[in-house]
XYZ file of C-alpha atoms in Angstrom:
713
model
C 0.474 -60.040 38.292
C -0.582 -63.288 36.609
C -4.320 -63.529 36.087
C -4.955 -59.868 37.002
C -5.318 -56.689 34.979
C -3.026 -53.899 36.029
C -3.592 -50.165 35.669
C -1.897 -49.131 32.410
C 0.870 -46.557 32.650
C 0.308 -45.232 29.128
C -2.279 -45.575 26.414
C -1.115 -46.100 22.827
C -3.467 -44.828 20.148
C -3.042 -46.436 16.743
C -4.761 -44.582 13.904
C -4.934 -45.344 10.223
C -3.555 -42.495 8.102
C -6.240 -40.925 5.967
C -5.130 -41.152 2.334
C -6.698 -37.851 1.366
C -8.008 -37.074 -2.074
C -8.538 -33.526 -0.826
C -7.611 -31.887 2.489
C -7.647 -28.488 4.096
C -8.822 -26.196 6.865
C -12.123 -24.540 7.694
C -12.785 -21.547 9.928
C -16.325 -21.745 11.242
C -16.420 -17.952 11.363
C -15.137 -15.679 8.599
C -12.092 -14.017 10.160
C -12.648 -10.683 8.407
C -16.228 -10.903 7.287
C -19.625 -11.889 8.595
C -19.734 -14.308 11.543
C -22.480 -16.131 9.635
C -19.943 -17.183 7.008
C -17.347 -19.976 6.974
C -13.917 -19.855 5.289
C -12.575 -23.006 3.616
C -9.116 -23.641 2.127
C -8.473 -26.856 0.189
C -5.628 -28.554 -1.705
C -5.483 -31.846 -3.617
C -3.887 -34.753 -1.756
C -2.461 -34.694 1.761
C -2.591 -31.589 3.939
C 1.195 -31.146 3.900
C 0.787 -29.090 0.737
C -1.288 -26.494 2.611
C 0.654 -26.524 5.884
C 4.046 -26.147 4.183
C 2.816 -23.468 1.798
C 4.107 -25.399 -1.206
C 0.622 -25.513 -2.771
C -1.623 -22.458 -3.007
C -5.089 -23.559 -1.838
C -8.476 -22.951 -3.391
C -10.369 -20.588 -1.102
C -14.112 -20.451 -0.494
C -16.409 -18.363 1.695
C -19.923 -19.753 2.217
C -22.983 -18.771 4.181
C -22.927 -20.951 7.302
C -26.642 -21.747 7.201
C -27.684 -21.776 3.546
C -24.283 -22.964 2.188
C -24.631 -20.351 -0.530
C -21.297 -19.384 -2.093
C -20.194 -15.836 -1.186
C -16.668 -15.826 -2.611
C -14.166 -18.179 -4.236
C -10.575 -18.010 -5.453
C -9.717 -21.042 -7.602
C -6.084 -21.929 -8.355
C -4.620 -24.002 -11.172
C -3.325 -27.040 -9.276
C -0.317 -28.900 -10.719
C 1.001 -30.829 -7.667
C -0.161 -32.784 -4.658
C 1.306 -34.638 -1.677
C 0.590 -38.386 -1.451
C 1.264 -41.042 1.173
C 4.774 -42.506 1.039
C 6.949 -44.986 2.918
C 9.782 -42.457 3.264
C 10.743 -40.889 6.605
C 8.326 -37.961 6.091
C 5.388 -40.199 5.287
C 4.482 -38.108 2.237
C 6.037 -37.073 -1.061
C 5.258 -34.365 -3.613
C 4.098 -35.484 -7.038
C 3.213 -33.615 -10.213
C -0.306 -34.198 -11.489
C -0.615 -35.930 -14.849
C -3.011 -33.193 -15.921
C -3.300 -29.745 -14.286
C -6.514 -29.291 -12.302
C -8.277 -26.068 -13.272
C -11.668 -26.843 -11.701
C -12.298 -26.347 -7.956
C -10.803 -29.166 -5.865
C -14.077 -29.387 -3.920
C -17.497 -30.118 -5.411
C -20.568 -28.181 -4.317
C -21.729 -31.238 -2.352
C -18.377 -31.480 -0.533
C -18.480 -27.780 0.300
C -21.930 -28.251 1.825
C -20.676 -31.203 3.912
C -17.706 -29.229 5.272
C -19.928 -26.217 6.026
C -22.424 -28.386 7.920
C -19.581 -30.029 9.857
C -18.135 -26.628 10.808
C -21.517 -25.427 12.052
C -22.003 -28.601 14.108
C -18.530 -28.410 15.687
C -19.004 -24.729 16.535
C -22.380 -25.511 18.124
C -20.835 -28.381 20.132
C -18.026 -26.264 21.576
C -20.126 -23.079 21.671
C -17.205 -21.166 20.133
C -15.868 -20.491 16.614
C -13.451 -23.222 15.483
C -10.327 -23.665 13.353
C -10.852 -27.126 11.841
C -8.543 -29.435 9.887
C -10.316 -31.953 7.653
C -9.683 -34.504 4.899
C -11.761 -36.341 2.288
C -10.952 -39.950 1.292
C -13.085 -41.717 -1.307
C -16.032 -39.440 -0.636
C -15.891 -39.707 3.182
C -15.247 -36.527 5.181
C -12.917 -36.853 8.201
C -12.537 -34.279 10.986
C -8.847 -34.419 11.925
C -8.511 -31.640 14.486
C -10.416 -28.665 15.885
C -9.260 -25.796 18.053
C -10.942 -22.522 19.032
C -10.469 -19.239 17.216
C -9.671 -17.078 20.225
C -9.777 -13.588 18.650
C -10.508 -12.018 15.313
C -7.833 -9.367 15.036
C -4.744 -9.429 12.835
C -2.606 -10.948 15.584
C -4.659 -14.171 15.443
C -4.840 -14.506 11.662
C -3.113 -17.389 9.954
C -0.315 -16.451 7.552
C 0.796 -19.261 5.259
C 2.857 -18.754 2.089
C 0.420 -18.069 -0.770
C 2.471 -20.147 -3.193
C 5.859 -21.624 -3.872
C 8.991 -19.627 -3.100
C 9.663 -16.626 -0.882
C 7.071 -13.882 -0.303
C 7.616 -10.523 1.412
C 5.241 -8.096 3.112
C 5.910 -4.427 2.290
C 4.454 -2.265 5.096
C 6.299 0.776 3.727
C 3.745 1.079 0.914
C 0.826 -1.075 2.100
C 0.746 -1.261 5.918
C -2.969 -2.076 6.023
C -5.096 -4.732 4.299
C -6.163 -3.783 0.788
C -9.777 -3.216 -0.165
C -11.338 -5.730 -2.602
C -10.954 -3.091 -5.337
C -7.257 -2.664 -4.682
C -6.652 -6.401 -4.497
C -7.334 -6.438 -8.236
C -4.333 -4.180 -8.700
C -1.313 -5.733 -10.389
C 2.318 -4.769 -10.875
C 2.108 -5.444 -14.604
C 2.717 -1.763 -15.358
C 5.966 -1.811 -13.370
C 7.438 -4.730 -15.253
C 6.290 -3.655 -18.728
C 9.518 -1.665 -18.998
C 11.787 -4.366 -17.555
C 12.944 -5.763 -20.865
C 13.828 -2.440 -22.486
C 15.807 -1.341 -19.413
C 17.653 -4.659 -19.171
C 16.202 -5.404 -15.742
C 16.421 -9.028 -14.592
C 13.024 -8.778 -12.840
C 10.417 -10.001 -15.312
C 7.320 -9.935 -13.090
C 6.197 -9.001 -9.591
C 3.499 -11.348 -8.315
C 1.138 -10.111 -5.615
C -1.087 -12.228 -3.386
C -3.213 -11.032 -0.486
C -3.385 -12.965 2.778
C -6.123 -11.693 5.078
C -6.035 -8.600 2.879
C -2.305 -7.905 3.463
C -0.256 -7.703 0.262
C 2.687 -10.070 -0.175
C 4.882 -9.905 -3.267
C 7.395 -12.099 -5.026
C 9.666 -11.183 -7.942
C 9.961 -13.428 -10.974
C 13.143 -13.321 -13.037
C 13.955 -13.692 -16.712
C 15.503 -17.077 -17.576
C 19.260 -17.151 -18.238
C 18.555 -17.658 -21.947
C 17.354 -14.035 -22.105
C 20.552 -12.475 -20.732
C 22.021 -11.682 -24.154
C 18.862 -9.885 -25.306
C 18.560 -8.009 -22.017
C 22.166 -6.834 -22.267
C 21.569 -5.431 -25.762
C 18.502 -3.585 -24.451
C 20.309 -2.240 -21.376
C 23.330 -1.081 -23.382
C 21.092 0.785 -25.812
C 19.065 2.353 -22.963
C 22.141 3.850 -21.322
C 24.354 4.570 -24.332
C 21.579 6.211 -26.374
C 20.032 7.893 -23.313
C 16.639 6.384 -24.104
C 15.483 7.535 -20.680
C 15.137 10.977 -22.232
C 12.422 9.489 -24.480
C 10.654 8.344 -21.308
C 10.843 11.864 -19.893
C 9.498 13.477 -23.070
C 6.686 10.936 -23.244
C 5.869 11.669 -19.603
C 5.620 15.421 -20.173
C 3.982 15.300 -23.633
C 1.471 12.486 -23.125
C 1.232 11.264 -19.528
C 0.475 14.653 -17.961
C -2.247 15.574 -20.509
C -3.828 12.106 -20.304
C -3.997 12.160 -16.509
C -5.325 15.726 -16.481
C -8.016 14.741 -18.979
C -9.177 11.849 -16.771
C -9.130 14.064 -13.684
C -11.184 16.767 -15.390
C -13.767 14.242 -16.568
C -14.351 13.397 -12.904
C -14.132 16.997 -11.629
C -16.747 18.273 -14.079
C -19.372 15.976 -12.549
C -21.090 16.940 -9.307
C -22.164 13.513 -7.946
C -24.629 15.048 -5.508
C -26.592 16.589 -8.396
C -26.945 13.345 -10.395
C -30.149 11.380 -10.727
C -30.100 7.848 -9.367
C -29.532 6.216 -12.760
C -26.827 8.714 -13.683
C -25.089 8.150 -10.353
C -25.076 4.379 -10.911
C -23.356 4.925 -14.256
C -20.893 7.402 -12.721
C -19.989 5.034 -9.851
C -19.124 2.316 -12.364
C -16.912 4.845 -14.144
C -15.224 5.766 -10.839
C -14.240 2.154 -10.146
C -12.898 1.770 -13.705
C -10.959 5.039 -13.581
C -9.457 4.170 -10.202
C -7.882 1.071 -11.750
C -6.780 3.130 -14.754
C -5.049 5.639 -12.478
C -3.135 2.831 -10.794
C -2.018 1.476 -14.159
C -0.851 4.946 -15.206
C 1.029 5.357 -11.935
C 3.269 2.394 -12.672
C 3.973 2.963 -16.351
C 6.957 5.104 -15.373
C 7.859 3.443 -12.059
C 10.759 1.489 -13.512
C 12.361 4.411 -15.433
C 11.970 6.750 -12.431
C 13.467 4.263 -10.000
C 16.338 3.233 -12.275
C 17.289 6.751 -13.362
C 17.134 8.227 -9.847
C 19.333 5.315 -8.765
C 21.662 6.131 -11.671
C 21.888 9.704 -10.419
C 22.768 8.505 -6.913
C 25.455 6.107 -8.119
C 27.024 8.419 -10.704
C 27.014 11.441 -8.379
C 28.540 9.293 -5.648
C 31.240 8.007 -8.005
C 31.963 11.547 -9.221
C 32.108 13.320 -5.851
C 33.150 10.524 -3.514
C 30.081 11.182 -1.331
C 27.959 8.260 -0.045
C 25.056 7.560 -2.414
C 22.439 8.469 0.220
C 24.070 11.882 0.795
C 23.566 12.789 -2.867
C 19.823 13.044 -2.136
C 20.545 16.372 -0.430
C 20.949 17.972 -3.876
C 17.444 16.843 -4.859
C 15.692 18.776 -2.086
C 13.205 21.323 -3.458
C 13.342 19.569 -6.853
C 9.711 18.465 -6.500
C 7.477 21.377 -5.445
C 4.403 19.243 -6.326
C 5.217 17.042 -3.320
C 4.004 19.894 -1.076
C 0.496 19.450 -2.461
C -1.860 22.196 -1.335
C 1.107 24.011 0.276
C 2.904 24.388 -3.074
C 3.032 28.146 -3.515
C 4.787 27.784 -6.845
C 1.405 26.755 -8.241
C -0.282 29.863 -9.681
C -3.769 29.078 -8.368
C -2.566 28.191 -4.866
C -0.342 31.259 -4.673
C -3.299 33.424 -5.673
C -5.534 31.832 -3.022
C -3.000 32.380 -0.243
C -2.481 36.009 -1.215
C -6.245 36.638 -1.213
C -6.661 34.890 2.146
C -3.946 37.012 3.754
C -5.852 40.141 2.788
C -9.167 38.870 4.207
C -9.243 38.891 8.026
C -12.675 37.235 8.146
C -11.478 34.318 6.025
C -8.418 33.825 8.244
C -10.643 33.700 11.326
C -12.726 31.000 9.649
C -9.566 28.974 9.042
C -8.899 29.072 12.807
C -12.237 27.500 13.815
C -12.115 24.476 16.119
C -13.038 20.919 15.151
C -16.746 21.356 15.911
C -17.118 24.578 13.905
C -14.829 23.551 11.015
C -17.604 22.084 8.763
C -19.556 25.354 9.087
C -16.398 27.413 8.455
C -15.568 25.395 5.321
C -19.090 25.920 4.019
C -18.765 29.676 4.608
C -15.497 29.796 2.673
C -16.972 27.766 -0.196
C -19.849 30.263 -0.479
C -17.743 33.370 -0.044
C -18.520 35.921 -2.795
C -16.032 37.459 -5.179
C -12.636 36.370 -6.391
C -11.614 34.659 -3.130
C -14.684 32.410 -3.157
C -14.120 31.534 -6.798
C -10.447 30.643 -6.290
C -11.136 28.771 -3.026
C -13.757 26.597 -4.755
C -11.314 25.868 -7.566
C -8.631 24.808 -5.083
C -11.089 22.568 -3.246
C -11.982 20.603 -6.366
C -8.369 20.434 -7.592
C -6.650 19.674 -4.271
C -9.344 18.956 -1.679
C -10.050 15.472 -3.009
C -6.436 14.352 -2.603
C -6.191 11.240 -0.430
C -4.711 11.944 3.002
C -3.069 8.863 4.486
C -2.709 6.138 1.858
C -3.476 4.979 -1.679
C -6.721 3.030 -1.297
C -10.342 4.034 -1.862
C -10.868 3.517 1.878
C -8.609 6.496 2.669
C -10.464 9.802 3.251
C -9.624 12.869 1.193
C -8.367 16.114 2.716
C -11.681 17.929 2.379
C -13.549 15.136 4.188
C -11.841 16.181 7.436
C -12.664 19.923 7.451
C -10.699 20.810 10.587
C -7.497 19.241 9.278
C -8.098 20.707 5.813
C -8.543 24.275 7.098
C -5.640 23.854 9.524
C -3.406 22.895 6.584
C -4.486 25.916 4.546
C -3.881 28.140 7.587
C -0.357 26.745 7.698
C 0.107 27.968 4.134
C -1.235 31.396 5.018
C 1.099 31.772 8.006
C 4.138 30.355 6.246
C 6.637 32.928 5.088
C 6.604 33.290 1.303
C 10.364 33.132 1.124
C 10.636 29.815 3.024
C 10.716 27.775 -0.185
C 13.162 30.202 -1.757
C 15.455 29.853 1.262
C 15.353 26.076 0.874
C 16.198 26.336 -2.814
C 19.047 28.741 -2.077
C 20.455 26.363 0.542
C 20.444 23.462 -1.923
C 21.989 25.566 -4.695
C 24.729 26.691 -2.317
C 25.478 23.067 -1.415
C 25.504 22.063 -5.089
C 27.914 24.908 -5.858
C 30.246 23.756 -3.071
C 30.276 20.191 -4.400
C 30.831 21.411 -7.945
C 33.689 23.738 -7.005
C 35.445 20.884 -5.195
C 35.690 18.941 -8.481
C 38.378 19.342 -11.148
C 37.193 21.639 -13.937
C 36.976 18.794 -16.457
C 34.454 17.011 -14.188
C 32.045 19.913 -13.708
C 30.142 19.514 -16.966
C 29.396 15.898 -16.019
C 28.272 17.130 -12.565
C 25.769 19.530 -14.201
C 24.405 16.834 -16.516
C 23.990 14.280 -13.717
C 22.321 16.798 -11.387
C 19.891 17.968 -14.075
C 18.926 14.376 -14.872
C 18.459 13.526 -11.211
C 16.256 16.516 -10.453
C 14.002 15.982 -13.463
C 13.429 12.287 -12.787
C 13.052 12.835 -9.035
C 10.282 15.314 -9.773
C 8.777 12.873 -12.273
C 8.895 10.145 -9.613
C 6.814 12.235 -7.207
C 4.499 13.847 -9.736
C 3.212 10.616 -11.334
C 1.963 9.289 -7.977
C 0.473 12.557 -6.783
C -1.475 12.935 -10.037
C -2.777 9.362 -10.221
C -3.298 7.348 -7.061
C -3.661 10.344 -4.727
C -5.578 12.942 -6.729
C -7.078 10.611 -9.343
C -8.234 7.898 -6.937
C -9.397 10.620 -4.535
C -11.722 11.995 -7.213
C -13.031 8.460 -7.814
C -13.741 8.168 -4.091
C -15.819 11.363 -4.339
C -18.388 9.621 -6.561
C -18.411 6.401 -4.549
C -18.930 8.307 -1.295
C -22.003 10.070 -2.726
C -23.447 6.656 -3.598
C -22.563 5.479 -0.086
C -24.432 8.414 1.459
C -27.562 7.576 -0.501
C -27.334 3.884 0.453
C -26.916 4.859 4.105
C -29.926 7.191 3.929
C -31.920 4.275 2.506
C -30.845 2.014 5.381
C -28.964 -0.381 3.067
C -25.484 0.145 4.574
C -24.421 1.470 7.976
C -21.948 4.176 6.921
C -21.264 5.854 3.583
C -17.562 4.938 3.600
C -18.386 1.243 3.945
C -19.144 1.263 0.215
C -15.413 1.811 -0.439
C -14.777 -1.836 0.547
C -17.303 -3.169 -1.966
C -16.254 -4.383 -5.384
C -17.602 -2.595 -8.433
C -20.191 -5.336 -9.040
C -21.253 -5.343 -5.401
C -21.657 -1.546 -5.367
C -23.722 -1.527 -8.565
C -25.907 -4.363 -7.295
C -26.529 -2.555 -4.009
C -27.516 0.564 -5.953
C -29.764 -1.196 -8.467
C -30.954 -4.306 -6.656
C -29.831 -6.299 -9.708
C -27.915 -9.410 -8.651
C -27.028 -10.433 -12.206
C -23.705 -8.649 -12.141
C -22.557 -10.953 -9.356
C -23.179 -14.259 -11.138
C -20.297 -16.735 -11.197
C -19.950 -19.133 -14.129
C -18.888 -22.021 -11.901
C -20.897 -21.436 -8.766
C -24.005 -19.518 -9.775
C -25.345 -16.287 -8.254
C -23.570 -14.740 -5.274
C -25.261 -12.780 -2.513
C -24.817 -9.030 -2.348
C -22.873 -8.325 0.871
C -24.959 -7.310 3.863
C -24.339 -4.082 5.741
C -22.646 -6.156 8.448
C -20.272 -7.791 5.951
C -19.224 -4.404 4.568
C -18.811 -3.001 8.065
C -16.595 -5.930 9.093
C -14.469 -5.566 5.968
C -14.035 -1.874 6.667
C -13.146 -2.346 10.348
C -10.698 -5.119 9.474
C -8.815 -2.659 7.254
C -8.969 0.298 9.638
C -8.043 -1.603 12.818
C -5.345 -3.872 11.386
C -1.919 -3.786 13.003
C 0.931 -4.368 10.505
C 3.332 -5.078 13.385
C 1.600 -8.449 13.826
C 2.102 -9.482 10.195
C 5.230 -11.523 9.334
C 7.623 -9.635 7.066
C 8.297 -12.747 4.988
C 6.816 -16.172 4.275
C 8.377 -19.255 2.737
C 11.999 -20.321 2.383
C 14.441 -17.521 1.465
C 16.145 -18.088 -1.877
C 19.875 -18.827 -1.990
C 22.154 -15.857 -2.675
C 22.664 -15.097 -6.363
C 25.744 -16.622 -8.001
C 28.928 -14.615 -7.596
C 29.154 -14.034 -11.329
C 29.658 -10.509 -12.704
C 26.720 -9.212 -14.711
C 27.221 -7.815 -18.215
C 27.918 -4.040 -17.967
C 24.525 -2.775 -19.183
C 22.474 -5.093 -16.980
C 24.910 -4.465 -14.149
C 24.277 -0.726 -14.336
C 20.505 -1.212 -14.307
C 20.540 -3.638 -11.381
C 23.012 -1.512 -9.382
C 20.638 1.430 -9.779
C 17.651 -0.641 -8.651
C 19.648 -1.820 -5.651
C 20.485 1.695 -4.432
C 17.087 3.273 -5.211
C 14.796 0.440 -4.107
C 16.540 -2.157 -1.984
C 18.709 0.314 -0.065
C 16.688 3.489 -0.632
C 13.215 2.289 0.354
C 13.522 -1.092 2.078
C 16.886 -0.952 3.832
C 16.006 -0.253 7.467
C 19.501 -0.810 8.841
C 20.083 1.748 11.577
C 23.331 3.646 11.736
C 23.302 2.890 15.468
C 24.609 -0.339 17.005
C 22.861 0.439 20.301
C 20.562 -2.318 21.578
C 17.279 -0.630 22.543
C 15.041 -3.684 22.386
C 14.320 -3.635 26.118
C 14.441 0.161 26.469
C 10.822 1.336 26.675
C 11.852 4.979 26.209
C 14.046 4.796 23.107
C 14.121 3.560 19.510
C 16.754 3.774 16.796
C 16.467 3.759 13.032
C 17.614 5.335 9.785
C 18.414 9.052 9.892
C 16.481 10.071 6.762
C 16.530 13.847 7.347
C 19.041 15.551 9.622
C 18.253 17.579 12.716
C 17.452 17.628 16.424
C 14.034 18.518 17.809
C 12.045 17.984 21.007
C 8.248 18.078 20.770
C 5.023 16.235 21.700
C 4.083 13.039 19.870
C 1.041 12.761 17.614
C 0.471 9.018 17.151
C -1.125 8.367 13.748
C -2.379 4.782 13.408
C -5.570 5.449 11.460
C -6.645 7.998 8.872
C -8.832 9.757 11.434
C -5.762 10.390 13.612
C -4.382 12.863 11.042
C -6.781 15.559 12.181
C -5.332 15.363 15.707
C -1.909 16.548 14.487
C -1.128 20.036 15.745
C 1.488 22.440 14.493
C 4.845 21.538 16.018
C 4.016 17.870 16.782
C 6.300 14.942 16.009
C 4.320 12.403 13.978
C 4.850 8.744 14.926
C 3.277 6.289 12.477
C 3.664 2.914 10.760
C 4.828 4.380 7.439
C 3.900 7.346 5.266
C 2.751 7.481 1.681
C 3.014 10.535 -0.543
C -0.378 11.512 0.878
C 1.403 12.458 4.133
C 3.059 15.329 2.273
C 0.388 17.724 3.483
C 0.444 16.848 7.167
C 4.232 17.095 7.325
C 3.831 20.798 6.685
C 2.507 21.013 10.244
C 5.013 18.658 11.858
C 8.277 19.319 13.681
C 9.536 15.843 12.785
C 8.450 12.346 11.770
C 9.214 8.833 13.048
C 8.108 5.655 11.266
C 8.254 1.920 11.910
C 9.102 1.133 8.297
C 11.023 2.594 5.352
C 14.460 3.772 4.281
C 16.181 6.902 2.954
C 14.006 7.064 -0.186
C 10.730 6.312 1.586
C 8.146 9.092 1.312
C 8.700 10.061 4.948
C 12.378 10.693 4.260
C 11.816 12.509 0.969
C 9.185 14.936 2.240
C 10.940 15.511 5.574
C 13.950 16.686 3.591
C 11.663 18.903 1.473
C 10.321 20.577 4.626
C 13.669 20.562 6.427
C 12.421 18.615 9.465
C 14.226 15.709 11.210
C 13.140 12.156 10.358
C 14.013 8.762 11.817
C 12.512 5.903 9.782
C 12.600 2.099 9.948
C 12.479 1.921 13.774
C 10.242 -1.220 13.647
C 8.326 -0.448 16.866
C 8.075 3.299 17.560
C 4.259 3.076 17.429
C 4.355 0.569 20.296
C 6.748 2.533 22.542
C 5.300 6.037 22.213
C 1.794 7.428 22.585
C 0.186 10.774 21.790
C 1.252 13.472 24.215
C 4.630 11.939 25.042
C 7.456 14.442 24.666
C 10.339 12.958 22.676
C 13.615 14.092 21.171
C 14.657 13.162 17.655
C 18.438 13.262 17.320
C 19.643 12.091 13.929
C 23.298 12.266 15.016
C 22.590 9.245 17.244
C 19.886 7.793 14.951
C 17.534 7.854 17.935
C 14.179 8.946 19.313
C 14.021 9.213 23.111
C 11.179 9.934 25.518
C 11.863 12.999 27.663
C 11.040 12.186 31.267
C 9.585 14.838 33.535
């Protein structure tokens, strides 16, 4: 209408694009730490670099009120996004000079922290804030509430360029700060001499969850790798690896274990305990390095066994694993009656009715019963104490320092030993006889001129399969468990002094943090770039611990970033081809291939899951749902264990179980291996069994249909 203003139908907001020098996000409350801390992620240039995952951000955690730096992770920045007139509005450019200093100054960090506190106060709720800095001016671009603080609400962006995968089969829970220092360098040290195309395995943690990415040798190295691979297989250099393992690895690991066993942490003075705790953190890392020295040879040679035995007999590669059952008695842990000391203990226990009654005590009386057994006079007491120090401090449920050892849950520990007492002595012999009978049948079916090759392949497979299990049991389960023993004693003293809330909370501290808490000396936490860092409060340690224990791996994406294109369809040279074929069958198909043999769609069936039939059989029994370490002690004899995944530390509890079901893993996952050792059915790689079943449900495992089904009343 001429001369009159009309009510607008739509408002058009025109905003100038901020030409960011630095941009990023800020959480006004640390998602897995203290609520008095803020988390900041920053990249050079426009925010597209952070949102797309192309650029790995610098990360900072600051005290919300003092702006004191608590943690930082600084990346070497080589690229940034800048404003452009193209259709995307931005383009990626390479920096003239790599940026090795933090992208944010201390003054800018203070400004962002103050802004986050003000926005949180305004909305009266923790905020997820996007921000940008242009020519020194800080701009708030967007803010939205952080609704929850569990793993389902955490942000998961690619930690760098390329494709990253989450491996819940080995690491279903967030890693402790100690374990985040772990690297796969030991795995790839042998890559070149085996002719493996994988040069490195990079690991980055997002919200504590481990994501990995392989790095490959450049094409220019193919000729050298082929020479190495040809020599490895033609000259049987893997036998050198086996001799080195038996002649040097075993004695070295035993020496480190004994150094830790000979010390009683509870008897140490304060100063001596401080020194011992530092040693425990150092030895824990050393055990992890030792674990992976032989990972590549074990994996490649076991894969070679599977492929060669399959080619020789015509059996599927996964079926050849049946001949490796009972090849690794060490995998039974404290139930391994082939061990002289354990066999002696079980024989003495069987002859002592009082001791057997103590083993049967309920959960409330178990600590008292364990103490009675430890102080029992005579030969039984002496042997029992020896077993406790050699096997009791084996981790039960995972690989990290946060995982309790067997002896820390007395009821479960005594229940496991009782299982060994009640088990028939000839059970293992029957298993061995069954495997030998099967091997004889396969051998007899071959032409006579093929049988010598059969014997050689089987011998190689059994030795390296045992080596594969033994290296992990000796290092990251027993070795790290003994390191935990010292750290837990320090945790008990800190709890008694009112410094931390629970003794086990110290297992989520770094070495420097633990030593500073014990000594009150903050010098060990100084940072060259950012000055002194606060020792974590009891609340910070508690939140770290609960984040790890309560995390749900089902809410974590299995992959981040853009998947790489398929490899070129070009035949590999024969030596490299043999190595990579073995890795494919032992790792890609053996551990990570979760393709079910069933084509049945059970997505909407609340009573049924399908997966990989890792150990044959049919059984109906109650479910014991194991989501946390503490759930292990609820497992009763004859239960079917349902869990996310199982490490080698589950070997003990499977001695009680009638079957096992996991969300993750393949035929060569630990759940499958140990289930075959014990002769119990296993369905692995179901993806969601932990969500469909609960403790007390009665289910049927039927490996002929690759299924687990709830039995309705």
